[in-house]
Coordinates of C-alpha atoms in Angstrom, one line a residue:
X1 CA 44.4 -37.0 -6.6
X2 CA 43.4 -34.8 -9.1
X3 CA 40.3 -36.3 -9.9
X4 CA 39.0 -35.2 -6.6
X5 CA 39.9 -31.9 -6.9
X6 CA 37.0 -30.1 -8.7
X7 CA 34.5 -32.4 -7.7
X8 CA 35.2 -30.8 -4.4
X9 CA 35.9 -27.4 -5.0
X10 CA 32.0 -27.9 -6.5
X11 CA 30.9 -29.1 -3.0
X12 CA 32.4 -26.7 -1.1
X13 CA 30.7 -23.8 -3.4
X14 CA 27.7 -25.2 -3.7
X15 CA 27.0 -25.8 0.4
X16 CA 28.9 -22.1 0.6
X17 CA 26.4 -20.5 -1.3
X18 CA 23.3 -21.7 0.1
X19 CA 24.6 -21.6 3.5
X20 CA 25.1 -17.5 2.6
X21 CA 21.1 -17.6 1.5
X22 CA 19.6 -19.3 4.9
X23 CA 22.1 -17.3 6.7
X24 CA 20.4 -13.9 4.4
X25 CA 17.0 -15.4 5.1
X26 CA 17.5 -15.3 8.7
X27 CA 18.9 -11.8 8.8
X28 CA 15.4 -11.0 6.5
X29 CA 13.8 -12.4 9.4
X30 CA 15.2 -10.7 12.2
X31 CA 14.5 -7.6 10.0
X32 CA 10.6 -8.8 9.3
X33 CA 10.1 -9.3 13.1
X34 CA 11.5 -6.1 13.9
X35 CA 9.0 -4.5 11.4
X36 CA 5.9 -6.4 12.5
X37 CA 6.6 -5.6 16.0
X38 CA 6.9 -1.7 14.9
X39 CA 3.8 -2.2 12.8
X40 CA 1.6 -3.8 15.7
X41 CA 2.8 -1.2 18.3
X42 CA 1.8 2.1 15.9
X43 CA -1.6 -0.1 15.4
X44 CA -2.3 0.0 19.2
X45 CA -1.0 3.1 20.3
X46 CA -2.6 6.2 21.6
X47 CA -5.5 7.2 19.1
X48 CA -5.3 11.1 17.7
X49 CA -7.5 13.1 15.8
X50 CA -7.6 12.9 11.8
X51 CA -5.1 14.9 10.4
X52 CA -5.6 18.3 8.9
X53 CA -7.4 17.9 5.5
X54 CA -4.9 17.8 2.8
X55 CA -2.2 15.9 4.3
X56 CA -1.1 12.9 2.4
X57 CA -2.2 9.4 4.4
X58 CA -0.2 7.0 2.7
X59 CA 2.7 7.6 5.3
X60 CA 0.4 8.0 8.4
X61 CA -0.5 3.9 7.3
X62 CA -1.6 2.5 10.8
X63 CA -2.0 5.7 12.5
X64 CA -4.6 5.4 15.4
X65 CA -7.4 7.7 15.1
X66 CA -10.8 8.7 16.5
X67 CA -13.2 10.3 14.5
X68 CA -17.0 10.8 15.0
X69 CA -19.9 11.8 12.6
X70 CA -22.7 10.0 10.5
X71 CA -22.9 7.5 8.1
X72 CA -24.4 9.0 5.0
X73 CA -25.9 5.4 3.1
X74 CA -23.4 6.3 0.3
X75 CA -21.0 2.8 0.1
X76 CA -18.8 0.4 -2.0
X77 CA -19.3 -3.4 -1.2
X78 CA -15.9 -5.4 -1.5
X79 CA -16.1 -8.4 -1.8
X80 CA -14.4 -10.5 1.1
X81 CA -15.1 -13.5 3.3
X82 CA -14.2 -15.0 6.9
X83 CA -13.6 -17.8 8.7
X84 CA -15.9 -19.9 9.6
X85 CA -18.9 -17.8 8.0
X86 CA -18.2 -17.8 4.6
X87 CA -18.2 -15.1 1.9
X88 CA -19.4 -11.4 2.5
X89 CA -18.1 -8.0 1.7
X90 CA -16.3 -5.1 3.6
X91 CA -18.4 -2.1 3.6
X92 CA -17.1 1.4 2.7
X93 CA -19.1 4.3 3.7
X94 CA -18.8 7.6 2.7
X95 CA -18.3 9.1 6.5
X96 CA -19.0 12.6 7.7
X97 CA -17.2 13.7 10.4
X98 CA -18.7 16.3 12.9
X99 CA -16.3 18.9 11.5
X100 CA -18.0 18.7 7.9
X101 CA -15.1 16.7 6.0
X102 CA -16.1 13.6 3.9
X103 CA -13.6 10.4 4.7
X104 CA -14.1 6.6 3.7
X105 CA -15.0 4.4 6.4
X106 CA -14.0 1.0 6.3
X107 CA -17.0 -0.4 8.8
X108 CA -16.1 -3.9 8.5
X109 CA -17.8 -7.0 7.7
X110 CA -21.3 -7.7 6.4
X111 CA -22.7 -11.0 5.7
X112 CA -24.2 -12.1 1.9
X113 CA -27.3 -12.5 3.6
X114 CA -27.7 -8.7 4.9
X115 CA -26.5 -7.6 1.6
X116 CA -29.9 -6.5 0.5
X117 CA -31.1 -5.2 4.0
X118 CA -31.3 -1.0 4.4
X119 CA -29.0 0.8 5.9
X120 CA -29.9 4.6 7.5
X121 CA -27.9 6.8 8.1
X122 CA -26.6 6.5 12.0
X123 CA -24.3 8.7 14.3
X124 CA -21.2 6.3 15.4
X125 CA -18.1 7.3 16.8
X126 CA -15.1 5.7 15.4
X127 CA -11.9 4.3 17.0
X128 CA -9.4 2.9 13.9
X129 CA -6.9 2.8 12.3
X130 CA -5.4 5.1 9.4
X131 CA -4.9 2.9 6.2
X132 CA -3.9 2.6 2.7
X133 CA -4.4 -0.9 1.2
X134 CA -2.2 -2.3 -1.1
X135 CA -4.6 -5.0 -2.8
X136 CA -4.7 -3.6 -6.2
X137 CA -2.4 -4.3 -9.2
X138 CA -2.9 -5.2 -13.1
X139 CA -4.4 -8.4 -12.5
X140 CA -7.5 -7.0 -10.2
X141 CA -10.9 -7.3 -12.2
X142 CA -12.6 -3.2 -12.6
X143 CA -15.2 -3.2 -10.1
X144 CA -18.8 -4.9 -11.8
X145 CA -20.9 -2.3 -12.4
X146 CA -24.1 -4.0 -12.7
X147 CA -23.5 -5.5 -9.4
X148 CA -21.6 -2.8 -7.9
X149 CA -19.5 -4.6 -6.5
X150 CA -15.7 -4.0 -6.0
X151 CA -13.3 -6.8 -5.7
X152 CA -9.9 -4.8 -3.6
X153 CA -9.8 -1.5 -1.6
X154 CA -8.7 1.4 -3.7
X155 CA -8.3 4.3 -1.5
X156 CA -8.1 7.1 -4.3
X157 CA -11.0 5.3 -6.7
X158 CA -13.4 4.7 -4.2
X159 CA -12.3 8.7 -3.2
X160 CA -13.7 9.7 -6.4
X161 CA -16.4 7.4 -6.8
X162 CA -18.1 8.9 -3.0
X163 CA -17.0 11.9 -3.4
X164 CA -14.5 11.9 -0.1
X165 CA -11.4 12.9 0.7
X166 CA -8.8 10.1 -0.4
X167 CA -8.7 9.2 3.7
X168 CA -9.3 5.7 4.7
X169 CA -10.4 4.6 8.2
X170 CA -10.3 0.8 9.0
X171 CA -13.1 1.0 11.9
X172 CA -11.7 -1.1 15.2
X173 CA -14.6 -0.1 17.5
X174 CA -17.4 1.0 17.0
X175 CA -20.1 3.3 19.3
X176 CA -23.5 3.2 18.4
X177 CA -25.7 0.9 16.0
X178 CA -23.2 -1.1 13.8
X179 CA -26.2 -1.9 11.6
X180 CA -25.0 -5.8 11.7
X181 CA -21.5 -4.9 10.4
X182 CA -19.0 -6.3 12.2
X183 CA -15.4 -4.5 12.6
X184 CA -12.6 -5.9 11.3
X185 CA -9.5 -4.3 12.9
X186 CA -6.1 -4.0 11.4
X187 CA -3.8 -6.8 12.3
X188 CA -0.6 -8.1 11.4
X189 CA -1.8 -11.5 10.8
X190 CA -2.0 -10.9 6.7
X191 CA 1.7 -9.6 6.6
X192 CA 3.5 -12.5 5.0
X193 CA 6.5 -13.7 6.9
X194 CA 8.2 -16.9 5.6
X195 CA 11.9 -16.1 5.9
X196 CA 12.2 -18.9 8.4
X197 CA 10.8 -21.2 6.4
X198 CA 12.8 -19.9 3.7
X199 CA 16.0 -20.5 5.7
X200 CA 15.1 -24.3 6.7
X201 CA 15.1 -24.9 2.7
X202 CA 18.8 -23.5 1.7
X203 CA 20.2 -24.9 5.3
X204 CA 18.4 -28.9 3.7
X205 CA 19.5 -28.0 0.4
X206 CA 23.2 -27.5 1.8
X207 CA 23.0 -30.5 3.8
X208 CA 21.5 -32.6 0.3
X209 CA 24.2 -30.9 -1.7
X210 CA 27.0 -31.8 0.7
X211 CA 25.7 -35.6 1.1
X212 CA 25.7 -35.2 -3.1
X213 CA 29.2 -34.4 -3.0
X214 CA 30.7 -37.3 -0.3
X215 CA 28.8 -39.8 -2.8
X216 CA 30.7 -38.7 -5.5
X217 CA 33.7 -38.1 -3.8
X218 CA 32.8 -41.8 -2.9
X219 CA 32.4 -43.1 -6.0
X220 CA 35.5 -42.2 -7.5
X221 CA 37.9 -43.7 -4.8
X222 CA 36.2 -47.1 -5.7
X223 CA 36.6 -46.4 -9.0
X224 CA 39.9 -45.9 -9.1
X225 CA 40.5 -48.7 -6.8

């Protein structure tokens, strides 16, 4: 009888613990929906007017906002692509309101091909989105500057590089000639959310690791038949 005792003690902690993890990875879930859901409300809600210059951004992420003003010619090209059409880049303009401040305006998405085409300065009002990417970290190449292209949003760089107030508007619709840039709204669709995914693996894993267990448990009665 001894001989099965630890071999099952081992099964019974084994299948314990990674029954705890998918049952942790569903709570993460429930948590992760609960935040998307909070997230995609504040990103359709009621638009307001920029806050008052100054005011720190980074915890109004998602805020809806209207703003109106001109386009001054002054961008950063990101480099980006979509769906279906292939590479391209987002294009950041340095924005000036009607009320004289100078924000970044994300305008959305331009083709490779209209790279080279002029863009004038235009009048557009401005229905968005507040934001304040987080696509940067030690591993993002400096932006090229014989190309001039820039490879992740940097809210307070590309502040200093157009002279602007570190205040980031992701354009969602846009009133008057978009100059073949297409918006590209904030969504929740890039927010990662595997936790279920996550769970199905610890609940199999349990399952394997209890099946593992019965073998042995298995073996040693015939072997000590």
């Amino acid at each position: 009888m001894k001989r099965y005792i630890f071999p099952f003690l081992l099964g019974i902690v084994g299948c314990a613990i990674l029954i705890s993890l998918g049952v942790w990875q569903l709570q993460r879930l429930q948590w992760k929906e609960a935040m998307l859901a909070e997230i995609s409300a504040k990103i359709g809600g009621a638009p307001q007017e920029l806050p008052p210059e100054g005011t720190d951004t980074k915890p109004l992420k998602y805020q809806p906002v209207t703003v109106s003003g001109r386009t001054t010619g002054q961008e950063i090209l990101v480099l980006s692509g979509q769906k279906g059409i292939g590479a391209g880049y987002r294009v950041i303009d340095a924005f000036e309101t009607d009320a004289g401040r100078r924000i970044l305006l994300d305008r959305g998405f331009l083709r490779e091909a209209d790279k080279g085409v002029s863009r004038l300065a235009v009048d557009l009002t401005i229905t968005g989105n507040l934001h304040w990417p987080e696509e940067t970290d030690s591993y993002t190449p400096k932006p090229d500057e014989k190309t001039g292209l820039w490879f992740a949003r940097d809210v307070p760089a590309m502040a200093v590089r157009l002279g602007t107030e570190p205040v980031l508007v992701v354009a969602a619709r846009v009133e008057g000639d978009t100059q073949g840039i297409a918006p590209q709204p904030i969504t929740i669709t890039g927010i990662p959310n595997d936790h279920k995914q996550y769970a199905i693996t610890w609940f199999l894993l349990a399952i394997v690791w209890a099946g593992m267990t019965i073998f042995l448990l298995w073996r040693i009665r015939r072997q000590s038949a």
